[in-house]
Amino acid sequence: MKNLTKKIRSKKLESKVDLTAMVSVSFLLIVFFMVTIDLAKPKGIGLGLPDKNPEWDGKIVCGMGMGDRLVTILLDDNNKLVSYQGLLSYPNEKPKTLSYDANGIRKELHNKKRLIQEYYGDTSRGPIVIIKPSKKCNYKNLIDILDEMAVAKIDTYSIINDFTPEESQLLAAN
């Protein structure tokens, strides 16, 4: 008779660790930290300050030197558009009535941008355009002038709905 007292051993399975989930989590953490580090970097905004003038004793005087770059566009009804450079009380040139076509406001904006960049010798300093739509102006004209800003590649512009009495008189006269 055979020896029945011999113990039968079961096979021990080797334990394996699946690292797929660990690799996925580690890549997610790497991406997370890369994005947060990039977002944490300070971002600077360029200010359109005027150049320092020796006549001002090295001080930057508010509003001085900006009249050369300032272009105001007044929008009125019946596709009427009036443009002037500088301040209306001290304009650099007489206000002009322009049209919305390529020979009107588009040509004017391109010329202003070119002249201002040549004057300052800096391509980053373009005109500062203030768009003032009147209450009679239609929505299409406002969209058209915003399209012209994009075509002329003018980066600094603002839409303001406050008219001075002089500007109201200018629109009424034209």
Coordinates of N, CA, C and O in Angstrom, one line a residue:
M1 N 0.8 -1.2 0.0 CA 0.0 0.0 0.0 C 0.9 1.3 0.0 O 1.9 1.3 0.6
K2 N 0.3 2.2 -0.6 CA 1.1 3.5 -0.8 C 0.9 4.3 0.5 O -0.1 4.2 1.2
N3 N 1.8 5.2 0.6 CA 1.8 6.1 1.8 C 0.8 7.2 1.6 O 1.0 8.1 0.7
L4 N -0.3 7.2 2.3 CA -1.4 8.2 2.1 C -1.1 9.4 3.0 O -1.9 10.4 3.0
T5 N -0.2 9.3 3.8 CA 0.0 10.4 4.8 C 0.8 11.6 4.1 O 1.0 12.6 4.7
K6 N 1.1 11.4 2.9 CA 1.8 12.5 2.2 C 0.9 13.7 2.0 O -0.2 13.5 1.5
K7 N 1.3 14.9 2.3 CA 0.5 16.0 2.1 C 0.5 16.5 0.6 O 1.6 16.5 0.0
I8 N -0.6 17.0 0.2 CA -0.7 17.5 -1.2 C -0.6 19.0 -1.1 O -1.3 19.7 -0.4
R9 N 0.4 19.5 -1.7 CA 0.6 20.9 -1.7 C -0.1 21.6 -2.9 O 0.0 21.2 -4.0
S10 N -0.7 22.7 -2.5 CA -1.4 23.5 -3.6 C -0.3 24.5 -4.2 O 0.6 24.9 -3.5
K11 N -0.5 24.7 -5.5 CA 0.4 25.7 -6.1 C 0.2 27.1 -5.6 O -1.0 27.5 -5.6
K12 N 1.2 27.7 -5.2 CA 1.1 29.1 -4.8 C 1.2 30.0 -6.1 O 2.2 29.9 -6.8
L13 N 0.3 30.9 -6.3 CA 0.3 31.8 -7.4 C 1.2 33.0 -7.0 O 1.1 33.5 -5.9
E14 N 1.9 33.5 -8.0 CA 2.7 34.7 -7.7 C 1.8 35.9 -7.8 O 0.9 36.0 -8.6
S15 N 2.0 36.8 -6.8 CA 1.1 38.0 -6.8 C 1.7 39.0 -7.7 O 2.9 39.3 -7.7
K16 N 0.9 39.6 -8.6 CA 1.3 40.6 -9.5 C 0.6 41.9 -9.2 O -0.6 41.9 -8.9
V17 N 1.3 43.0 -9.3 CA 0.7 44.3 -9.0 C 0.5 44.9 -10.4 O 1.5 45.1 -11.2
D18 N -0.7 45.3 -10.6 CA -1.0 46.0 -11.9 C -0.8 47.5 -11.7 O -1.5 48.2 -10.9
L19 N 0.2 48.1 -12.4 CA 0.6 49.5 -12.2 C -0.1 50.4 -13.3 O 0.3 51.6 -13.3
T20 N -1.0 49.9 -14.0 CA -1.7 50.7 -15.0 C -2.3 51.9 -14.4 O -2.2 53.1 -14.9
A21 N -3.1 51.7 -13.4 CA -3.8 52.9 -12.7 C -2.8 53.8 -12.1 O -3.0 55.1 -12.2
M22 N -1.7 53.3 -11.6 CA -0.7 54.2 -11.0 C 0.0 55.1 -12.0 O 0.2 56.3 -11.8
V23 N 0.3 54.5 -13.2 CA 0.8 55.3 -14.3 C -0.1 56.4 -14.8 O 0.2 57.5 -15.0
S24 N -1.4 56.0 -14.9 CA -2.4 57.0 -15.3 C -2.5 58.2 -14.3 O -2.5 59.4 -14.7
V25 N -2.5 57.9 -13.0 CA -2.6 58.9 -12.0 C -1.3 59.8 -12.0 O -1.4 61.0 -11.9
S26 N -0.2 59.2 -12.2 CA 1.1 60.0 -12.2 C 1.1 60.9 -13.4 O 1.5 62.1 -13.3
F27 N 0.6 60.5 -14.6 CA 0.6 61.4 -15.7 C -0.4 62.5 -15.5 O -0.2 63.6 -15.9
L28 N -1.5 62.2 -14.9 CA -2.5 63.3 -14.6 C -1.9 64.3 -13.6 O -2.1 65.5 -13.8
L29 N -1.1 63.8 -12.7 CA -0.5 64.8 -11.7 C 0.6 65.6 -12.4 O 0.7 66.8 -12.2
I30 N 1.3 65.0 -13.3 CA 2.3 65.8 -14.1 C 1.7 66.9 -14.9 O 2.1 68.0 -14.9
V31 N 0.6 66.5 -15.6 CA -0.1 67.5 -16.4 C -0.7 68.6 -15.6 O -0.6 69.8 -15.9
F32 N -1.3 68.2 -14.4 CA -1.9 69.2 -13.5 C -0.8 70.2 -13.1 O -1.0 71.4 -13.1
F33 N 0.3 69.7 -12.6 CA 1.4 70.6 -12.1 C 2.0 71.5 -13.3 O 2.3 72.7 -13.0
M34 N 2.1 71.0 -14.5 CA 2.6 71.8 -15.6 C 1.6 72.9 -15.9 O 2.0 74.0 -16.1
V35 N 0.3 72.6 -15.9 CA -0.7 73.7 -16.2 C -0.7 74.7 -15.0 O -0.8 75.9 -15.3
T36 N -0.7 74.3 -13.8 CA -0.8 75.3 -12.7 C 0.5 76.1 -12.6 O 0.4 77.3 -12.3
I37 N 1.6 75.6 -13.0 CA 2.9 76.4 -13.0 C 2.8 77.4 -14.1 O 3.1 78.6 -13.9
D38 N 2.2 77.1 -15.3 CA 2.1 78.0 -16.4 C 1.1 79.1 -16.0 O 1.3 80.3 -16.3
L39 N 0.0 78.8 -15.3 CA -1.0 79.8 -14.9 C -0.5 80.7 -13.8 O -1.0 81.8 -13.6
A40 N 0.5 80.2 -13.0 CA 1.0 81.0 -11.9 C 1.9 82.1 -12.3 O 2.2 83.0 -11.5
K41 N 2.4 82.0 -13.6 CA 3.4 83.0 -14.0 C 2.7 84.4 -14.1 O 1.6 84.5 -14.7
P42 N 3.3 85.5 -13.7 CA 2.6 86.8 -13.8 C 2.6 87.2 -15.2 O 3.6 87.1 -16.0
K43 N 1.5 87.8 -15.6 CA 1.3 88.3 -17.0 C 1.3 89.8 -16.9 O 0.6 90.4 -16.1
G44 N 2.1 90.5 -17.7 CA 2.2 91.9 -17.7 C 1.3 92.5 -18.8 O 1.1 92.0 -19.9
I45 N 0.7 93.7 -18.6 CA -0.1 94.4 -19.5 C 0.6 95.7 -19.8 O 1.0 96.5 -18.9
G46 N 0.9 95.9 -21.1 CA 1.5 97.2 -21.5 C 0.6 98.4 -21.4 O -0.5 98.3 -21.8
L47 N 1.1 99.4 -20.8 CA 0.3 100.6 -20.6 C 0.7 101.6 -21.7 O 1.8 101.7 -22.1
G48 N -0.3 102.3 -22.2 CA -0.1 103.3 -23.2 C 0.3 104.6 -22.6 O -0.4 105.6 -22.9
L49 N 1.4 104.7 -21.9 CA 1.8 105.9 -21.2 C 2.6 106.8 -22.2 O 3.3 106.3 -23.1
P50 N 2.5 108.1 -22.1 CA 3.3 108.9 -23.0 C 4.7 108.9 -22.7 O 5.2 108.5 -21.6
D51 N 5.5 109.3 -23.7 CA 7.0 109.4 -23.5 C 7.3 110.5 -22.4 O 6.6 111.5 -22.3
K52 N 8.4 110.3 -21.7 CA 8.8 111.3 -20.8 C 9.4 112.5 -21.6 O 10.1 112.3 -22.6
N53 N 9.0 113.7 -21.2 CA 9.5 114.8 -21.9 C 10.3 115.7 -21.0 O 9.9 115.9 -19.8
P54 N 11.5 116.1 -21.4 CA 12.3 116.9 -20.5 C 11.7 118.2 -20.0 O 12.0 118.7 -18.9
E55 N 10.7 118.7 -20.7 CA 10.0 119.9 -20.3 C 9.1 119.7 -19.1 O 8.7 120.6 -18.4
W56 N 8.8 118.4 -18.8 CA 7.9 118.1 -17.7 C 8.7 117.7 -16.5 O 8.2 117.1 -15.6
D57 N 10.0 117.9 -16.4 CA 10.9 117.6 -15.3 C 10.9 116.1 -15.0 O 10.9 115.7 -13.9
G58 N 10.8 115.3 -16.0 CA 10.9 113.8 -15.8 C 9.6 113.2 -15.3 O 9.5 112.0 -15.1
K59 N 8.5 114.0 -15.1 CA 7.3 113.5 -14.6 C 6.4 113.2 -15.8 O 6.5 113.8 -16.9
I60 N 5.6 112.2 -15.6 CA 4.6 111.8 -16.6 C 3.3 112.6 -16.3 O 2.7 112.4 -15.2
V61 N 2.9 113.5 -17.1 CA 1.7 114.3 -16.8 C 0.5 113.7 -17.5 O 0.6 113.3 -18.6
C62 N -0.5 113.5 -16.7 CA -1.7 112.8 -17.2 C -2.3 113.5 -18.5 O -2.5 114.7 -18.5
G63 N -2.4 112.7 -19.5 CA -3.0 113.2 -20.8 C -2.1 113.9 -21.7 O -2.4 114.0 -22.9
M64 N -0.9 114.3 -21.2 CA 0.1 115.0 -22.1 C 0.7 113.9 -23.0 O 1.1 112.9 -22.6
G65 N 0.8 114.2 -24.3 CA 1.4 113.3 -25.3 C 0.4 112.3 -25.8 O 0.8 111.6 -26.8
M66 N -0.7 112.2 -25.3 CA -1.7 111.2 -25.8 C -2.5 111.8 -26.9 O -3.1 111.0 -27.7
G67 N -2.6 113.1 -27.0 CA -3.4 113.7 -28.1 C -2.9 113.4 -29.4 O -3.7 113.4 -30.4
D68 N -1.6 113.1 -29.6 CA -1.1 112.7 -30.9 C -1.6 111.3 -31.3 O -1.7 111.1 -32.5
R69 N -1.9 110.5 -30.4 CA -2.3 109.1 -30.7 C -3.8 108.9 -30.6 O -4.4 107.9 -31.1
L70 N -4.5 109.9 -30.1 CA -6.0 109.8 -29.8 C -6.8 110.1 -31.1 O -6.7 111.2 -31.7
V71 N -7.6 109.2 -31.5 CA -8.5 109.3 -32.7 C -9.9 109.0 -32.2 O -10.2 108.0 -31.6
T72 N -10.8 110.0 -32.4 CA -12.2 109.8 -32.0 C -13.1 109.7 -33.2 O -12.9 110.4 -34.2
I73 N -14.0 108.7 -33.2 CA -14.9 108.4 -34.3 C -16.3 108.6 -33.7 O -16.7 107.9 -32.8
L74 N -17.1 109.5 -34.3 CA -18.5 109.7 -33.9 C -19.4 109.1 -34.9 O -19.3 109.3 -36.1
L75 N -20.3 108.3 -34.4 CA -21.3 107.6 -35.3 C -22.6 108.2 -35.1 O -23.1 108.3 -34.0
D76 N -23.3 108.5 -36.3 CA -24.6 109.1 -36.2 C -25.5 108.3 -37.2 O -25.1 107.4 -37.8
D77 N -26.8 108.8 -37.3 CA -27.7 108.1 -38.2 C -27.4 108.4 -39.6 O -26.5 109.2 -40.0
N78 N -28.1 107.6 -40.5 CA -27.9 107.7 -42.0 C -26.4 107.5 -42.4 O -25.9 108.1 -43.3
N79 N -25.8 106.5 -41.7 CA -24.4 106.1 -42.1 C -23.4 107.3 -42.0 O -22.4 107.3 -42.7
K80 N -23.7 108.2 -41.1 CA -22.8 109.4 -40.9 C -21.7 109.1 -39.9 O -22.0 108.5 -38.9
L81 N -20.5 109.4 -40.3 CA -19.3 109.1 -39.5 C -18.4 110.3 -39.5 O -18.1 110.8 -40.6
V82 N -18.1 110.9 -38.3 CA -17.2 112.0 -38.2 C -16.0 111.6 -37.4 O -16.1 110.9 -36.3
S83 N -14.8 111.9 -37.9 CA -13.5 111.5 -37.2 C -12.7 112.8 -37.0 O -12.6 113.7 -37.8
Y84 N -12.0 112.8 -35.8 CA -11.0 113.8 -35.6 C -9.9 113.3 -34.7 O -10.1 112.3 -34.0
Q85 N -8.7 113.9 -34.8 CA -7.6 113.4 -34.0 C -7.3 114.4 -32.9 O -7.3 115.6 -33.2
G86 N -6.9 113.9 -31.8 CA -6.6 114.8 -30.6 C -7.9 115.1 -29.8 O -8.8 114.4 -29.9
L87 N -7.8 116.2 -29.1 CA -9.0 116.6 -28.4 C -9.8 117.6 -29.2 O -9.3 118.4 -30.0
L88 N -11.1 117.6 -29.1 CA -12.0 118.4 -29.9 C -11.7 119.9 -29.7 O -11.8 120.7 -30.6
S89 N -11.4 120.2 -28.4 CA -11.2 121.6 -28.1 C -9.8 122.1 -28.7 O -9.6 123.3 -29.0
Y90 N -8.9 121.1 -28.8 CA -7.6 121.4 -29.4 C -7.2 120.3 -30.5 O -6.3 119.5 -30.3
P91 N -8.0 120.3 -31.6 CA -7.8 119.2 -32.5 C -6.5 119.3 -33.3 O -6.0 120.5 -33.5
N92 N -5.9 118.2 -33.7 CA -4.7 118.2 -34.5 C -5.0 118.6 -35.9 O -4.2 119.1 -36.7
E93 N -6.2 118.3 -36.3 CA -6.7 118.6 -37.7 C -8.2 118.8 -37.6 O -8.9 118.4 -36.6
K94 N -8.8 119.4 -38.6 CA -10.3 119.6 -38.6 C -11.0 118.3 -38.6 O -10.5 117.3 -39.3
P95 N -12.2 118.2 -38.0 CA -13.0 117.0 -38.1 C -13.4 116.7 -39.5 O -13.7 117.6 -40.3
K96 N -13.4 115.4 -39.9 CA -13.7 114.9 -41.2 C -14.9 114.1 -41.2 O -15.1 113.2 -40.3
T97 N -15.8 114.3 -42.2 CA -16.9 113.4 -42.4 C -16.5 112.3 -43.4 O -16.0 112.7 -44.5
L98 N -16.6 111.1 -43.0 CA -16.1 110.0 -43.8 C -17.2 109.0 -44.1 O -18.2 109.0 -43.5
S99 N -16.9 108.1 -45.0 CA -17.8 107.0 -45.3 C -17.3 105.7 -44.8 O -16.1 105.6 -44.3
Y100 N -18.1 104.6 -44.9 CA -17.7 103.3 -44.4 C -17.0 102.4 -45.4 O -16.8 101.2 -45.1
D101 N -16.6 103.0 -46.5 CA -15.9 102.1 -47.5 C -14.4 102.1 -47.4 O -13.9 102.7 -46.5
A102 N -13.8 101.5 -48.4 CA -12.3 101.3 -48.3 C -11.6 102.7 -48.5 O -10.5 102.8 -48.0
N103 N -12.2 103.6 -49.2 CA -11.6 104.9 -49.3 C -12.0 105.9 -48.2 O -11.5 107.1 -48.2
G104 N -12.8 105.5 -47.3 CA -13.2 106.3 -46.2 C -12.5 106.1 -44.9 O -11.3 106.4 -44.8
I105 N -13.2 105.5 -44.0 CA -12.6 105.3 -42.6 C -11.4 104.3 -42.7 O -10.5 104.4 -41.9
R106 N -11.5 103.3 -43.6 CA -10.4 102.3 -43.6 C -9.1 103.0 -44.0 O -8.0 102.8 -43.4
K107 N -9.1 103.8 -45.0 CA -7.9 104.5 -45.5 C -7.5 105.5 -44.4 O -6.3 105.6 -44.1
E108 N -8.4 106.1 -43.7 CA -8.0 107.1 -42.7 C -7.3 106.4 -41.5 O -6.3 106.8 -41.0
L109 N -7.9 105.2 -41.1 CA -7.3 104.5 -40.0 C -5.9 103.9 -40.3 O -5.0 104.0 -39.5
H110 N -5.7 103.4 -41.6 CA -4.4 103.0 -42.0 C -3.4 104.1 -42.0 O -2.3 104.0 -41.6
N111 N -3.8 105.3 -42.5 CA -2.9 106.4 -42.6 C -2.5 106.9 -41.2 O -1.4 107.2 -40.9
K112 N -3.5 107.0 -40.3 CA -3.3 107.4 -38.9 C -2.3 106.4 -38.2 O -1.3 106.8 -37.5
K113 N -2.5 105.1 -38.4 CA -1.7 104.1 -37.8 C -0.2 104.3 -38.3 O 0.7 104.3 -37.5
R114 N -0.1 104.4 -39.6 CA 1.2 104.5 -40.2 C 2.0 105.8 -39.7 O 3.1 105.7 -39.3
L115 N 1.2 106.9 -39.7 CA 1.9 108.2 -39.3 C 2.3 108.1 -37.8 O 3.4 108.6 -37.4
I116 N 1.4 107.6 -36.9 CA 1.7 107.5 -35.5 C 2.9 106.6 -35.3 O 3.8 106.9 -34.5
Q117 N 3.0 105.4 -36.0 CA 4.1 104.5 -35.8 C 5.4 105.1 -36.3 O 6.5 104.9 -35.7
E118 N 5.3 105.9 -37.4 CA 6.5 106.6 -37.9 C 7.0 107.6 -36.9 O 8.2 107.8 -36.7
Y119 N 6.0 108.4 -36.4 CA 6.4 109.5 -35.4 C 7.1 108.9 -34.2 O 8.1 109.5 -33.8
Y120 N 6.5 107.8 -33.6 CA 7.1 107.3 -32.4 C 8.3 106.3 -32.7 O 9.0 106.0 -31.8
G121 N 8.4 105.8 -34.0 CA 9.4 104.9 -34.3 C 9.3 103.6 -33.6 O 10.2 102.8 -33.4
D122 N 8.0 103.2 -33.3 CA 7.7 102.0 -32.6 C 6.4 101.4 -33.2 O 5.4 102.0 -33.2
T123 N 6.5 100.2 -33.7 CA 5.3 99.6 -34.3 C 4.3 99.1 -33.3 O 3.2 98.8 -33.6
S124 N 4.7 99.1 -32.0 CA 3.7 98.7 -31.0 C 2.8 99.8 -30.5 O 1.8 99.6 -29.8
R125 N 3.2 101.0 -30.9 CA 2.4 102.2 -30.5 C 1.6 102.7 -31.7 O 2.1 103.4 -32.5
G126 N 0.4 102.3 -31.6 CA -0.6 102.7 -32.7 C -1.6 103.7 -32.1 O -1.5 104.2 -31.0
P127 N -2.6 104.0 -32.9 CA -3.6 105.0 -32.4 C -4.5 104.4 -31.3 O -4.7 103.2 -31.2
I128 N -5.0 105.3 -30.5 CA -5.9 104.9 -29.5 C -7.3 105.5 -30.0 O -7.4 106.7 -30.1
V129 N -8.2 104.6 -30.3 CA -9.4 105.0 -31.0 C -10.6 105.0 -30.0 O -10.7 104.0 -29.3
I130 N -11.3 106.1 -29.9 CA -12.5 106.1 -29.1 C -13.7 106.2 -30.1 O -13.8 107.1 -30.9
I131 N -14.6 105.2 -30.0 CA -15.7 105.1 -30.8 C -16.9 105.5 -30.0 O -17.2 105.0 -28.9
K132 N -17.6 106.5 -30.5 CA -18.8 107.1 -29.8 C -20.0 107.0 -30.7 O -20.3 107.8 -31.5
P133 N -20.8 105.9 -30.5 CA -22.1 105.8 -31.3 C -23.2 106.7 -30.6 O -23.3 106.7 -29.4
S134 N -23.9 107.5 -31.4 CA -25.0 108.3 -30.9 C -26.2 107.4 -30.7 O -26.2 106.2 -31.1
K135 N -27.2 107.9 -30.1 CA -28.5 107.2 -29.9 C -29.2 106.9 -31.2 O -30.0 106.0 -31.3
K136 N -28.9 107.7 -32.2 CA -29.5 107.5 -33.5 C -28.8 106.5 -34.4 O -29.3 106.1 -35.4
C137 N -27.6 106.1 -34.0 CA -26.7 105.2 -34.7 C -27.4 103.8 -34.7 O -27.9 103.4 -33.7
N138 N -27.3 103.1 -35.9 CA -27.9 101.8 -35.9 C -26.8 100.8 -35.6 O -25.6 101.0 -35.6
Y139 N -27.2 99.6 -35.3 CA -26.3 98.5 -34.8 C -25.3 98.1 -35.9 O -24.2 97.8 -35.7
K140 N -25.8 98.1 -37.2 CA -24.9 97.7 -38.3 C -23.7 98.6 -38.4 O -22.6 98.2 -38.7
N141 N -23.9 99.9 -38.2 CA -22.8 100.9 -38.3 C -21.7 100.6 -37.2 O -20.5 100.7 -37.4
L142 N -22.2 100.2 -36.0 CA -21.3 99.9 -34.9 C -20.5 98.6 -35.3 O -19.3 98.6 -35.1
I143 N -21.1 97.6 -35.8 CA -20.5 96.4 -36.2 C -19.5 96.7 -37.3 O -18.4 96.2 -37.4
D144 N -19.9 97.6 -38.3 CA -19.0 97.9 -39.4 C -17.7 98.6 -38.9 O -16.6 98.3 -39.4
I145 N -17.8 99.5 -37.9 CA -16.6 100.2 -37.4 C -15.8 99.2 -36.6 O -14.5 99.3 -36.7
L146 N -16.4 98.3 -35.9 CA -15.6 97.3 -35.2 C -14.8 96.4 -36.2 O -13.7 96.0 -36.0
D147 N -15.5 96.1 -37.3 CA -14.8 95.3 -38.4 C -13.6 96.1 -39.0 O -12.6 95.6 -39.3
E148 N -13.8 97.4 -39.1 CA -12.7 98.3 -39.6 C -11.5 98.3 -38.7 O -10.4 98.4 -39.1
M149 N -11.8 98.2 -37.4 CA -10.7 98.1 -36.4 C -9.9 96.9 -36.6 O -8.7 96.9 -36.5
A150 N -10.6 95.8 -36.8 CA -9.9 94.5 -37.1 C -9.2 94.5 -38.4 O -8.0 94.0 -38.4
V151 N -9.7 95.1 -39.4 CA -9.0 95.2 -40.7 C -7.8 96.0 -40.6 O -6.7 95.7 -41.1
A152 N -7.9 97.2 -39.9 CA -6.7 98.1 -39.8 C -5.7 97.6 -38.7 O -4.7 98.2 -38.5
K153 N -6.1 96.5 -38.0 CA -5.3 95.9 -36.9 C -5.0 96.9 -35.8 O -3.8 97.1 -35.4
I154 N -6.0 97.6 -35.4 CA -5.9 98.6 -34.3 C -6.3 97.8 -33.0 O -7.4 97.3 -32.9
D155 N -5.3 97.7 -32.1 CA -5.5 97.0 -30.9 C -6.2 97.7 -29.8 O -6.9 97.2 -28.9
T156 N -6.0 99.0 -29.7 CA -6.5 99.8 -28.6 C -7.6 100.7 -29.0 O -7.4 101.7 -29.7
Y157 N -8.8 100.3 -28.6 CA -10.0 101.1 -28.9 C -11.0 100.8 -27.9 O -11.0 99.8 -27.2
S158 N -12.0 101.8 -27.7 CA -13.0 101.7 -26.7 C -14.3 102.3 -27.3 O -14.3 103.2 -28.1
I159 N -15.4 101.7 -26.8 CA -16.7 102.2 -27.2 C -17.3 103.0 -26.0 O -17.4 102.4 -24.9
I160 N -17.6 104.3 -26.2 CA -18.1 105.1 -25.2 C -19.3 105.8 -25.7 O -19.4 106.2 -26.8
N161 N -20.4 105.9 -24.9 CA -21.6 106.5 -25.3 C -21.8 107.9 -24.7 O -22.9 108.4 -24.9
D162 N -20.8 108.5 -24.1 CA -21.0 109.9 -23.6 C -20.5 110.9 -24.6 O -19.3 110.8 -25.0
F163 N -21.4 111.8 -25.0 CA -21.0 112.8 -25.9 C -20.9 114.1 -25.2 O -21.6 114.4 -24.3
T164 N -19.8 114.9 -25.5 CA -19.7 116.2 -25.0 C -20.6 117.1 -25.7 O -21.0 116.8 -26.9
P165 N -21.0 118.3 -25.2 CA -21.8 119.2 -26.0 C -21.2 119.6 -27.3 O -21.9 119.8 -28.3
E166 N -19.8 119.8 -27.3 CA -19.2 120.2 -28.6 C -19.3 119.1 -29.6 O -19.5 119.4 -30.8
E167 N -19.2 117.8 -29.2 CA -19.4 116.7 -30.1 C -20.8 116.6 -30.7 O -21.1 116.3 -31.8
S168 N -21.8 116.9 -29.8 CA -23.2 116.9 -30.2 C -23.4 118.0 -31.3 O -24.1 117.8 -32.3
Q169 N -22.8 119.2 -31.0 CA -22.9 120.3 -32.0 C -22.2 119.9 -33.3 O -22.7 120.3 -34.4
L170 N -21.1 119.2 -33.2 CA -20.4 118.8 -34.4 C -21.2 117.9 -35.3 O -21.3 118.0 -36.5
L171 N -21.9 116.9 -34.7 CA -22.8 116.0 -35.4 C -24.0 116.7 -36.0 O -24.4 116.5 -37.1
A172 N -24.5 117.7 -35.2 CA -25.7 118.4 -35.7 C -25.3 119.3 -36.9 O -26.1 119.5 -37.8
A173 N -24.1 119.9 -36.9 CA -23.6 120.7 -38.0 C -23.3 120.0 -39.2 O -23.6 120.4 -40.3
N174 N -22.8 118.7 -39.1 CA -22.5 117.9 -40.3 C -23.7 117.2 -40.6 O -24.0 116.5 -41.3

